[in-house]
PDB file of C-alpha atoms in Angstrom:
ATOM      1  CA  MET A1299       4.911 -19.118 -13.546  1.00  0.00           C
ATOM      2  CA  ASP A1300       4.598 -22.408 -15.462  1.00  0.00           C
ATOM      3  CA  PHE A1301       6.229 -24.103 -12.500  1.00  0.00           C
ATOM      4  CA  LEU A1302       3.570 -22.671 -10.185  1.00  0.00           C
ATOM      5  CA  LYS A1303       0.715 -23.802 -12.441  1.00  0.00           C
ATOM      6  CA  SER A1304       2.108 -27.310 -12.755  1.00  0.00           C
ATOM      7  CA  ALA A1305       2.824 -27.557  -9.030  1.00  0.00           C
ATOM      8  CA  VAL A1306      -0.693 -26.473  -8.103  1.00  0.00           C
ATOM      9  CA  ALA A1307      -2.273 -28.731 -10.731  1.00  0.00           C
ATOM     10  CA  SER A1308      -0.194 -31.657  -9.473  1.00  0.00           C
ATOM     11  CA  ALA A1309      -1.167 -31.016  -5.869  1.00  0.00           C
ATOM     12  CA  ILE A1310      -4.856 -30.794  -6.766  1.00  0.00           C
ATOM     13  CA  ALA A1311      -4.629 -33.996  -8.795  1.00  0.00           C
ATOM     14  CA  LYS A1312      -3.274 -35.788  -5.741  1.00  0.00           C
ATOM     15  CA  GLY A1313      -6.224 -34.684  -3.640  1.00  0.00           C
ATOM     16  CA  SER A1314      -4.387 -31.759  -2.078  1.00  0.00           C
ATOM     17  CA  SER A1315      -5.865 -30.102   0.992  1.00  0.00           C
ATOM     18  CA  PHE A1316      -5.041 -26.660  -0.469  1.00  0.00           C
ATOM     19  CA  PRO A1317      -8.343 -24.885   0.276  1.00  0.00           C
ATOM     20  CA  TYR A1318      -8.322 -22.433  -2.658  1.00  0.00           C
ATOM     21  CA  SER A1319      -8.628 -22.649  -6.433  1.00  0.00           C
ATOM     22  CA  LEU A1320      -6.255 -20.384  -8.349  1.00  0.00           C
ATOM     23  CA  GLY A1321      -7.681 -18.565 -11.337  1.00  0.00           C
ATOM     24  CA  ASP A1322      -6.245 -16.030 -13.754  1.00  0.00           C
ATOM     25  CA  ARG A1323      -2.914 -14.411 -13.082  1.00  0.00           C
ATOM     26  CA  VAL A1324      -3.150 -10.666 -12.456  1.00  0.00           C
ATOM     27  CA  ASP A1325      -0.322  -8.476 -13.768  1.00  0.00           C
ATOM     28  CA  ILE A1326       1.446  -6.750 -10.901  1.00  0.00           C
ATOM     29  CA  ALA A1327       4.511  -4.526 -11.301  1.00  0.00           C
ATOM     30  CA  ASP A1328       7.510  -3.997  -8.992  1.00  0.00           C
ATOM     31  CA  SER A1329       6.775  -7.016  -6.796  1.00  0.00           C
ATOM     32  CA  ILE A1330       8.361 -10.202  -5.488  1.00  0.00           C
ATOM     33  CA  TRP A1331       4.856 -11.711  -5.546  1.00  0.00           C
ATOM     34  CA  THR A1332       2.704 -13.237  -8.261  1.00  0.00           C
ATOM     35  CA  LEU A1333      -0.977 -12.306  -7.902  1.00  0.00           C
ATOM     36  CA  HIS A1334      -3.933 -14.514  -8.853  1.00  0.00           C
ATOM     37  CA  ASN A1335      -7.669 -14.205  -8.718  1.00  0.00           C
ATOM     38  CA  ALA A1336      -8.899 -17.158  -6.681  1.00  0.00           C
ATOM     39  CA  THR A1337     -11.890 -18.693  -4.956  1.00  0.00           C
ATOM     40  CA  LYS A1338     -12.280 -20.483  -1.664  1.00  0.00           C
ATOM     41  CA  ARG A1339     -13.197 -24.110  -2.363  1.00  0.00           C
ATOM     42  CA  GLU A1340     -15.469 -24.423   0.637  1.00  0.00           C
ATOM     43  CA  ASP A1341     -17.976 -21.788  -0.422  1.00  0.00           C
ATOM     44  CA  GLY A1342     -16.816 -20.404  -3.783  1.00  0.00           C
ATOM     45  CA  SER A1343     -16.208 -16.925  -2.326  1.00  0.00           C
ATOM     46  CA  ALA A1344     -13.864 -14.641  -4.258  1.00  0.00           C
ATOM     47  CA  CYS A1345     -10.397 -13.813  -2.985  1.00  0.00           C
ATOM     48  CA  SER A1346      -6.936 -12.917  -4.248  1.00  0.00           C
ATOM     49  CA  ILE A1347      -3.763 -14.923  -3.610  1.00  0.00           C
ATOM     50  CA  PHE A1348      -0.239 -13.546  -3.567  1.00  0.00           C
ATOM     51  CA  THR A1349       2.316 -16.318  -4.169  1.00  0.00           C
ATOM     52  CA  PHE A1350       6.066 -16.369  -3.626  1.00  0.00           C
ATOM     53  CA  GLU A1351       8.190 -19.157  -5.125  1.00  0.00           C
ATOM     54  CA  ILE A1352      11.064 -19.852  -2.733  1.00  0.00           C
ATOM     55  CA  ALA A1353      13.403 -21.764  -5.069  1.00  0.00           C
ATOM     56  CA  SER A1354      13.515 -19.060  -7.730  1.00  0.00           C
ATOM     57  CA  ASN A1355      13.855 -16.096  -5.336  1.00  0.00           C
ATOM     58  CA  LYS A1356      15.764 -17.268  -2.256  1.00  0.00           C
ATOM     59  CA  SER A1357      17.580 -13.978  -1.693  1.00  0.00           C
ATOM     60  CA  ARG A1358      14.228 -12.254  -1.148  1.00  0.00           C
ATOM     61  CA  LEU A1359      12.767 -14.903   1.169  1.00  0.00           C
ATOM     62  CA  PRO A1360      13.257 -12.637   4.257  1.00  0.00           C
ATOM     63  CA  LEU A1361      11.030 -10.038   2.541  1.00  0.00           C
ATOM     64  CA  ALA A1362       8.279 -12.580   1.868  1.00  0.00           C
ATOM     65  CA  LYS A1363       8.414 -13.910   5.429  1.00  0.00           C
ATOM     66  CA  ASN A1364       8.298 -10.366   6.801  1.00  0.00           C
ATOM     67  CA  ALA A1365       5.243  -9.598   4.656  1.00  0.00           C
ATOM     68  CA  VAL A1366       3.480 -12.665   6.082  1.00  0.00           C
ATOM     69  CA  ARG A1367       4.277 -11.670   9.675  1.00  0.00           C
ATOM     70  CA  LYS A1368       3.185  -8.080   9.224  1.00  0.00           C
ATOM     71  CA  SER A1369       0.033  -8.918   7.273  1.00  0.00           C
ATOM     72  CA  ARG A1370      -1.078 -11.210  10.112  1.00  0.00           C
ATOM     73  CA  THR A1371      -0.729  -8.531  12.772  1.00  0.00           C
ATOM     74  CA  LEU A1372      -1.411  -5.159  11.115  1.00  0.00           C
ATOM     75  CA  ARG A1373      -5.102  -4.292  11.299  1.00  0.00           C
ATOM     76  CA  HIS A1374      -6.600  -1.070   9.960  1.00  0.00           C
ATOM     77  CA  PRO A1375      -9.518  -0.274   7.590  1.00  0.00           C
ATOM     78  CA  GLY A1376      -7.044   1.078   5.043  1.00  0.00           C
ATOM     79  CA  VAL A1377      -4.843  -2.042   5.080  1.00  0.00           C
ATOM     80  CA  LEU A1378      -5.321  -4.938   2.672  1.00  0.00           C
ATOM     81  CA  LYS A1379      -7.540  -7.474   4.466  1.00  0.00           C
ATOM     82  CA  VAL A1380      -5.729 -10.800   4.874  1.00  0.00           C
ATOM     83  CA  LEU A1381      -7.916 -13.902   5.108  1.00  0.00           C
ATOM     84  CA  ASP A1382      -5.251 -16.595   5.391  1.00  0.00           C
ATOM     85  CA  THR A1383      -1.517 -17.281   5.068  1.00  0.00           C
ATOM     86  CA  ILE A1384      -0.055 -20.634   4.038  1.00  0.00           C
ATOM     87  CA  GLU A1385       3.613 -21.599   3.991  1.00  0.00           C
ATOM     88  CA  THR A1386       4.963 -24.785   2.408  1.00  0.00           C
ATOM     89  CA  GLU A1387       8.524 -25.903   1.630  1.00  0.00           C
ATOM     90  CA  THR A1388       8.265 -24.448  -1.871  1.00  0.00           C
ATOM     91  CA  THR A1389       5.730 -21.616  -1.778  1.00  0.00           C
ATOM     92  CA  ILE A1390       4.361 -18.873   0.452  1.00  0.00           C
ATOM     93  CA  TYR A1391       0.735 -17.797  -0.038  1.00  0.00           C
ATOM     94  CA  ILE A1392      -1.032 -14.707   1.297  1.00  0.00           C
ATOM     95  CA  VAL A1393      -4.797 -14.883   0.767  1.00  0.00           C
ATOM     96  CA  THR A1394      -6.642 -11.542   0.770  1.00  0.00           C
ATOM     97  CA  GLU A1395      -9.940  -9.954  -0.101  1.00  0.00           C
ATOM     98  CA  ARG A1396     -10.426  -9.779  -3.892  1.00  0.00           C
ATOM     99  CA  VAL A1397      -8.399  -6.835  -5.228  1.00  0.00           C
ATOM    100  CA  VAL A1398      -6.761  -5.461  -8.349  1.00  0.00           C
ATOM    101  CA  PRO A1399      -3.537  -3.410  -8.417  1.00  0.00           C
ATOM    102  CA  LEU A1400      -4.029   0.351  -8.295  1.00  0.00           C
ATOM    103  CA  SER A1401      -1.287   0.556 -10.950  1.00  0.00           C
ATOM    104  CA  TRP A1402      -3.808  -0.782 -13.504  1.00  0.00           C
ATOM    105  CA  HIS A1403      -5.926   2.348 -13.096  1.00  0.00           C
ATOM    106  CA  VAL A1404      -2.875   4.614 -12.788  1.00  0.00           C
ATOM    107  CA  LYS A1405      -1.363   3.465 -16.086  1.00  0.00           C
ATOM    108  CA  ARG A1406      -4.703   3.869 -17.881  1.00  0.00           C
ATOM    109  CA  ARG A1407      -5.142   7.355 -16.403  1.00  0.00           C
ATOM    110  CA  SER A1408      -8.688   6.282 -15.536  1.00  0.00           C
ATOM    111  CA  ILE A1409      -8.892   7.815 -12.029  1.00  0.00           C
ATOM    112  CA  SER A1410     -11.026  10.932 -11.610  1.00  0.00           C
ATOM    113  CA  GLU A1411      -9.703  13.759  -9.435  1.00  0.00           C
ATOM    114  CA  GLU A1412     -12.419  13.131  -6.842  1.00  0.00           C
ATOM    115  CA  THR A1413     -11.536   9.420  -6.622  1.00  0.00           C
ATOM    116  CA  ALA A1414      -7.798  10.194  -6.541  1.00  0.00           C
ATOM    117  CA  LYS A1415      -8.227  12.525  -3.571  1.00  0.00           C
ATOM    118  CA  TRP A1416     -10.404   9.985  -1.751  1.00  0.00           C
ATOM    119  CA  GLY A1417      -7.841   7.235  -2.320  1.00  0.00           C
ATOM    120  CA  LEU A1418      -4.880   9.380  -1.320  1.00  0.00           C
ATOM    121  CA  TYR A1419      -6.752  10.445   1.803  1.00  0.00           C
ATOM    122  CA  THR A1420      -7.212   6.771   2.693  1.00  0.00           C
ATOM    123  CA  VAL A1421      -3.547   5.920   2.105  1.00  0.00           C
ATOM    124  CA  ALA A1422      -2.315   8.988   4.014  1.00  0.00           C
ATOM    125  CA  SER A1423      -4.641   8.174   6.933  1.00  0.00           C
ATOM    126  CA  THR A1424      -3.355   4.584   6.941  1.00  0.00           C
ATOM    127  CA  LEU A1425       0.245   5.826   6.919  1.00  0.00           C
ATOM    128  CA  LYS A1426      -0.601   8.108   9.834  1.00  0.00           C
ATOM    129  CA  PHE A1427      -1.561   4.938  11.748  1.00  0.00           C
ATOM    130  CA  ILE A1428       1.506   2.930  10.637  1.00  0.00           C
ATOM    131  CA  ASN A1429       3.993   5.700  11.453  1.00  0.00           C
ATOM    132  CA  GLY A1430       2.228   6.828  14.619  1.00  0.00           C
ATOM    133  CA  ASP A1431       0.309   4.104  16.467  1.00  0.00           C
ATOM    134  CA  ALA A1432       2.418   1.236  15.080  1.00  0.00           C
ATOM    135  CA  ALA A1433       5.744   3.168  15.302  1.00  0.00           C
ATOM    136  CA  SER A1434       6.701   1.569  11.995  1.00  0.00           C
ATOM    137  CA  VAL A1435       8.077   2.459   8.574  1.00  0.00           C
ATOM    138  CA  HIS A1436       6.422   0.956   5.487  1.00  0.00           C
ATOM    139  CA  GLY A1437       9.423   1.712   3.297  1.00  0.00           C
ATOM    140  CA  ALA A1438       7.861   1.065  -0.122  1.00  0.00           C
ATOM    141  CA  ILE A1439       4.975   3.489  -0.611  1.00  0.00           C
ATOM    142  CA  ARG A1440       4.198   3.618  -4.340  1.00  0.00           C
ATOM    143  CA  ALA A1441       1.327   2.758  -6.670  1.00  0.00           C
ATOM    144  CA  SER A1442       2.350  -0.918  -6.829  1.00  0.00           C
ATOM    145  CA  SER A1443       1.862  -1.238  -3.040  1.00  0.00           C
ATOM    146  CA  VAL A1444      -1.773  -0.088  -3.242  1.00  0.00           C
ATOM    147  CA  PHE A1445      -4.739  -2.189  -4.360  1.00  0.00           C
ATOM    148  CA  THR A1446      -8.410  -1.485  -4.978  1.00  0.00           C
ATOM    149  CA  SER A1447     -11.116  -3.653  -3.457  1.00  0.00           C
ATOM    150  CA  GLU A1448     -14.334  -4.721  -5.150  1.00  0.00           C
ATOM    151  CA  SER A1449     -16.042  -1.714  -3.551  1.00  0.00           C
ATOM    152  CA  GLY A1450     -13.393   0.628  -5.001  1.00  0.00           C
ATOM    153  CA  GLU A1451     -11.596   1.344  -1.729  1.00  0.00           C
ATOM    154  CA  TRP A1452      -7.827   1.807  -1.788  1.00  0.00           C
ATOM    155  CA  LYS A1453      -6.018  -0.715   0.412  1.00  0.00           C
ATOM    156  CA  LEU A1454      -2.355  -0.527   1.366  1.00  0.00           C
ATOM    157  CA  GLY A1455      -0.234  -3.664   0.967  1.00  0.00           C
ATOM    158  CA  GLY A1456       3.378  -4.286  -0.016  1.00  0.00           C
ATOM    159  CA  PHE A1457       4.608  -5.050   3.513  1.00  0.00           C
ATOM    160  CA  ASP A1458       7.856  -6.719   2.419  1.00  0.00           C
ATOM    161  CA  ILE A1459      10.083  -4.348   4.419  1.00  0.00           C
ATOM    162  CA  LEU A1460       7.526  -2.830   6.813  1.00  0.00           C
ATOM    163  CA  SER A1461       9.483  -2.556  10.062  1.00  0.00           C
ATOM    164  CA  SER A1462       8.910  -1.524  13.640  1.00  0.00           C
ATOM    165  CA  MET A1463      11.399   1.109  14.702  1.00  0.00           C
ATOM    166  CA  ASN A1464      11.502  -0.608  18.094  1.00  0.00           C
ATOM    167  CA  ASP A1465      13.260  -3.566  16.427  1.00  0.00           C
ATOM    168  CA  ASP A1466      17.041  -3.096  16.129  1.00  0.00           C
ATOM    169  CA  GLN A1467      17.243  -6.033  13.697  1.00  0.00           C
ATOM    170  CA  ALA A1468      14.393  -4.823  11.471  1.00  0.00           C
ATOM    171  CA  VAL A1469      14.296  -6.186   7.916  1.00  0.00           C
ATOM    172  CA  ILE A1470      14.395  -2.708   6.368  1.00  0.00           C
ATOM    173  CA  TYR A1471      18.022  -2.059   7.395  1.00  0.00           C
ATOM    174  CA  THR A1472      19.433  -5.205   5.780  1.00  0.00           C
ATOM    175  CA  TYR A1473      17.041  -5.918   2.918  1.00  0.00           C
ATOM    176  CA  GLY A1474      15.568  -2.532   1.918  1.00  0.00           C
ATOM    177  CA  SER A1475      17.554  -2.457  -1.330  1.00  0.00           C
ATOM    178  CA  LEU A1476      16.122  -5.850  -2.407  1.00  0.00           C
ATOM    179  CA  VAL A1477      12.645  -4.416  -3.000  1.00  0.00           C
ATOM    180  CA  PRO A1478      12.134  -4.519  -6.799  1.00  0.00           C
ATOM    181  CA  ASP A1479      13.012  -1.229  -8.481  1.00  0.00           C
ATOM    182  CA  ALA A1480      14.118   0.180  -5.117  1.00  0.00           C
ATOM    183  CA  ALA A1481      16.612   2.614  -6.655  1.00  0.00           C
ATOM    184  CA  ARG A1482      13.933   4.503  -8.576  1.00  0.00           C
ATOM    185  CA  TYR A1483      11.867   5.154  -5.423  1.00  0.00           C
ATOM    186  CA  THR A1484      14.571   5.558  -2.757  1.00  0.00           C
ATOM    187  CA  PRO A1485      14.774   8.926  -0.930  1.00  0.00           C
ATOM    188  CA  PRO A1486      18.024  10.900  -1.323  1.00  0.00           C
ATOM    189  CA  GLU A1487      19.173  10.295   2.266  1.00  0.00           C
ATOM    190  CA  ILE A1488      18.937   6.512   1.724  1.00  0.00           C
ATOM    191  CA  VAL A1489      20.759   6.762  -1.609  1.00  0.00           C
ATOM    192  CA  LYS A1490      23.539   8.631   0.186  1.00  0.00           C
ATOM    193  CA  GLY A1491      23.726   6.769   3.491  1.00  0.00           C
ATOM    194  CA  GLY A1492      22.056   3.374   3.000  1.00  0.00           C
ATOM    195  CA  TRP A1493      18.978   2.102   4.817  1.00  0.00           C
ATOM    196  CA  ASP A1494      20.602   2.622   8.235  1.00  0.00           C
ATOM    197  CA  ALA A1495      19.923   6.317   7.571  1.00  0.00           C
ATOM    198  CA  VAL A1496      16.320   5.597   8.612  1.00  0.00           C
ATOM    199  CA  LYS A1497      17.578   5.622  12.224  1.00  0.00           C
ATOM    200  CA  ARG A1498      19.077   9.114  11.898  1.00  0.00           C
ATOM    201  CA  HIS A1499      16.023  10.912  10.556  1.00  0.00           C
ATOM    202  CA  PRO A1500      12.358  11.351  11.536  1.00  0.00           C
ATOM    203  CA  LEU A1501      10.508   8.020  11.527  1.00  0.00           C
ATOM    204  CA  THR A1502       8.039   9.402   8.990  1.00  0.00           C
ATOM    205  CA  ALA A1503      10.613  10.665   6.457  1.00  0.00           C
ATOM    206  CA  VAL A1504      10.890   7.672   4.098  1.00  0.00           C
ATOM    207  CA  ASP A1505       7.124   7.159   3.873  1.00  0.00           C
ATOM    208  CA  SER A1506       6.474  10.870   3.363  1.00  0.00           C
ATOM    209  CA  TYR A1507       8.769  10.783   0.332  1.00  0.00           C
ATOM    210  CA  GLY A1508       6.949   7.665  -0.919  1.00  0.00           C
ATOM    211  CA  LEU A1509       3.598   9.399  -0.446  1.00  0.00           C
ATOM    212  CA  ALA A1510       4.829  12.310  -2.588  1.00  0.00           C
ATOM    213  CA  ILE A1511       5.756   9.798  -5.305  1.00  0.00           C
ATOM    214  CA  LEU A1512       2.330   8.164  -5.050  1.00  0.00           C
ATOM    215  CA  VAL A1513       0.630  11.553  -5.457  1.00  0.00           C
ATOM    216  CA  TYR A1514       2.700  12.185  -8.586  1.00  0.00           C
ATOM    217  CA  GLU A1515       2.000   8.691  -9.997  1.00  0.00           C
ATOM    218  CA  VAL A1516      -1.743   8.928  -9.419  1.00  0.00           C
ATOM    219  CA  PHE A1517      -2.128  12.229 -11.250  1.00  0.00           C
ATOM    220  CA  ASN A1518       0.433  11.563 -14.006  1.00  0.00           C
ATOM    221  CA  GLY A1519       0.174   7.866 -14.814  1.00  0.00           C
ATOM    222  CA  ASN A1520       3.811   6.952 -14.180  1.00  0.00           C
ATOM    223  CA  PHE A1521       6.983   7.792 -12.289  1.00  0.00           C
ATOM    224  CA  THR A1522      10.443   7.560 -13.823  1.00  0.00           C
ATOM    225  CA  GLY A1523      12.762   8.864 -11.099  1.00  0.00           C
ATOM    226  CA  GLY A1524      13.605  11.258  -8.294  1.00  0.00           C
ATOM    227  CA  ASP A1525      13.809  14.321 -10.538  1.00  0.00           C
ATOM    228  CA  GLN A1526       9.990  14.203 -10.794  1.00  0.00           C
ATOM    229  CA  VAL A1527       9.399  14.398  -7.027  1.00  0.00           C
ATOM    230  CA  GLY A1528       7.992  17.829  -6.272  1.00  0.00           C
ATOM    231  CA  ARG A1529       6.903  18.581  -9.834  1.00  0.00           C
ATOM    232  CA  THR A1530       3.323  19.810  -9.838  1.00  0.00           C
ATOM    233  CA  THR A1531       2.312  18.714 -13.350  1.00  0.00           C
ATOM    234  CA  ASN A1532      -1.398  17.655 -13.337  1.00  0.00           C
ATOM    235  CA  ILE A1533      -1.589  17.859  -9.530  1.00  0.00           C
ATOM    236  CA  PRO A1534      -4.536  19.922  -8.212  1.00  0.00           C
ATOM    237  CA  PRO A1535      -3.343  23.459  -7.323  1.00  0.00           C
ATOM    238  CA  SER A1536      -4.834  23.265  -3.823  1.00  0.00           C
ATOM    239  CA  MET A1537      -2.471  20.346  -3.087  1.00  0.00           C
ATOM    240  CA  HIS A1538       0.756  21.870  -4.468  1.00  0.00           C
ATOM    241  CA  GLN A1539       2.227  23.335  -1.292  1.00  0.00           C
ATOM    242  CA  SER A1540       1.589  20.304   0.926  1.00  0.00           C
ATOM    243  CA  TYR A1541       2.630  17.856  -1.784  1.00  0.00           C
ATOM    244  CA  LYS A1542       5.970  19.624  -2.356  1.00  0.00           C
ATOM    245  CA  ARG A1543       6.678  19.533   1.382  1.00  0.00           C
ATOM    246  CA  LEU A1544       6.098  15.765   1.420  1.00  0.00           C
ATOM    247  CA  GLY A1545       8.906  15.191  -1.061  1.00  0.00           C
ATOM    248  CA  THR A1546      11.437  17.853  -0.119  1.00  0.00           C
ATOM    249  CA  ALA A1547      15.046  16.632  -0.285  1.00  0.00           C
ATOM    250  CA  ASN A1548      15.773  17.383   3.408  1.00  0.00           C
ATOM    251  CA  PRO A1549      14.148  14.532   5.412  1.00  0.00           C
ATOM    252  CA  LYS A1550      13.922  16.699   8.536  1.00  0.00           C
ATOM    253  CA  LEU A1551      11.712  19.220   6.721  1.00  0.00           C
ATOM    254  CA  ARG A1552       9.279  16.755   5.156  1.00  0.00           C
ATOM    255  CA  LEU A1553       5.609  17.014   5.966  1.00  0.00           C
ATOM    256  CA  ASN A1554       4.436  13.757   7.533  1.00  0.00           C
ATOM    257  CA  ALA A1555       1.280  11.877   6.547  1.00  0.00           C
ATOM    258  CA  ALA A1556      -0.628  13.033   9.645  1.00  0.00           C
ATOM    259  CA  HIS A1557       0.002  16.705   8.824  1.00  0.00           C
ATOM    260  CA  PHE A1558      -0.774  16.083   5.144  1.00  0.00           C
ATOM    261  CA  VAL A1559      -4.203  14.791   6.195  1.00  0.00           C
ATOM    262  CA  GLU A1560      -4.627  17.674   8.644  1.00  0.00           C
ATOM    263  CA  GLN A1561      -3.837  20.295   5.990  1.00  0.00           C
ATOM    264  CA  GLY A1562      -6.113  18.626   3.466  1.00  0.00           C
ATOM    265  CA  LYS A1563      -9.022  18.601   5.922  1.00  0.00           C
ATOM    266  CA  LYS A1564      -8.852  22.305   6.738  1.00  0.00           C
ATOM    267  CA  THR A1565     -11.796  24.387   5.552  1.00  0.00           C
ATOM    268  CA  GLY A1566     -11.487  24.600   1.803  1.00  0.00           C
ATOM    269  CA  GLY A1567      -8.613  22.078   1.825  1.00  0.00           C
ATOM    270  CA  PHE A1568      -7.875  19.515  -0.888  1.00  0.00           C
ATOM    271  CA  PHE A1569      -9.436  16.691   1.177  1.00  0.00           C
ATOM    272  CA  GLU A1570     -12.657  18.636   1.766  1.00  0.00           C
ATOM    273  CA  THR A1571     -14.592  16.825  -0.990  1.00  0.00           C
ATOM    274  CA  PRO A1572     -18.143  15.429  -1.051  1.00  0.00           C
ATOM    275  CA  LEU A1573     -16.885  11.828  -1.328  1.00  0.00           C
ATOM    276  CA  ILE A1574     -14.479  12.129   1.606  1.00  0.00           C
ATOM    277  CA  ARG A1575     -17.118  13.873   3.727  1.00  0.00           C
ATOM    278  CA  LEU A1576     -19.595  11.118   2.899  1.00  0.00           C
ATOM    279  CA  THR A1577     -17.225   8.273   3.808  1.00  0.00           C
ATOM    280  CA  ASP A1578     -16.128  10.036   7.001  1.00  0.00           C
ATOM    281  CA  ASP A1579     -19.779  10.461   7.986  1.00  0.00           C
ATOM    282  CA  ILE A1580     -20.475   6.781   7.312  1.00  0.00           C
ATOM    283  CA  ASP A1581     -17.438   5.748   9.371  1.00  0.00           C
ATOM    284  CA  SER A1582     -18.617   7.859  12.310  1.00  0.00           C
ATOM    285  CA  LEU A1583     -22.303   6.933  12.022  1.00  0.00           C
ATOM    286  CA  GLY A1584     -22.175   4.806  15.167  1.00  0.00           C
ATOM    287  CA  LEU A1585     -20.989   7.811  17.181  1.00  0.00           C
ATOM    288  CA  LYS A1586     -23.806  10.112  16.087  1.00  0.00           C
ATOM    289  CA  SER A1587     -26.981  10.771  18.047  1.00  0.00           C
ATOM    290  CA  GLU A1588     -30.254   9.402  16.691  1.00  0.00           C
ATOM    291  CA  ALA A1589     -31.215  12.867  15.400  1.00  0.00           C
ATOM    292  CA  GLU A1590     -27.808  13.250  13.675  1.00  0.00           C
ATOM    293  CA  ARG A1591     -28.152   9.823  12.070  1.00  0.00           C
ATOM    294  CA  GLU A1592     -31.604  10.680  10.733  1.00  0.00           C
ATOM    295  CA  GLU A1593     -30.287  13.970   9.337  1.00  0.00           C
ATOM    296  CA  PHE A1594     -27.363  12.188   7.643  1.00  0.00           C
ATOM    297  CA  LEU A1595     -29.593   9.531   6.107  1.00  0.00           C
ATOM    298  CA  LYS A1596     -31.914  12.175   4.731  1.00  0.00           C
TER     299      LYS A1596
END
């Protein structure tokens, strides 16, 4: 960290063309990245910068480079918005909208049930897109891969091993175990058969298991290991059945994110909340008739 500060200070002192000013470091768990609040020099606008020091973490360089590639191409409202990426001989930077780690709120147990459901709905809907439309596996769904924007929205990041299943040489097969704290979050089939096991099971299986862990973390404040997956402590009763199916040990029987959303949106379901209805209505406002828009605004 001191190396980063001195390197940046030195570059600025020499009239560096680096277009951002780094501010306070933001604590971020389970990550190969260091996160800073920052501002764009040109206009003073707020942003966040994820930095990766190559010299001190060479073995994980393929993960950092993969995260840069994926963050440039993956576009979805529920994905962390990337403003810029910069690569030098010593450091990789990913510049995003201003965010804070969701894990801050999780550890403080400061998330209301209504907000938790709204956030989980966003993440599950984003996973539905990644697994379905993008035919990809995120591979590291957990609280430390989710961030909250200045407007309070949950944004999915942590793309270090996000891989297209159309790519036979995907990063996830070779480097999946290099994700920090991977062992604590790894599904049983991966523990048993390695990351190549992804090829032998439903594309959605690994991320479904991660989503179950995220549900547990959000409602309990932490996650210590696989024996907690499926426990319903502090999880809303209406979510129990679907949640347990997300994290079942047999990957072929796991509920996928799309079906989790579908079950939650059924009449009386756990995603049928005023906040989720409101945001869905706002998102679809452009599709409504003039009379429907007037009714909504009233």
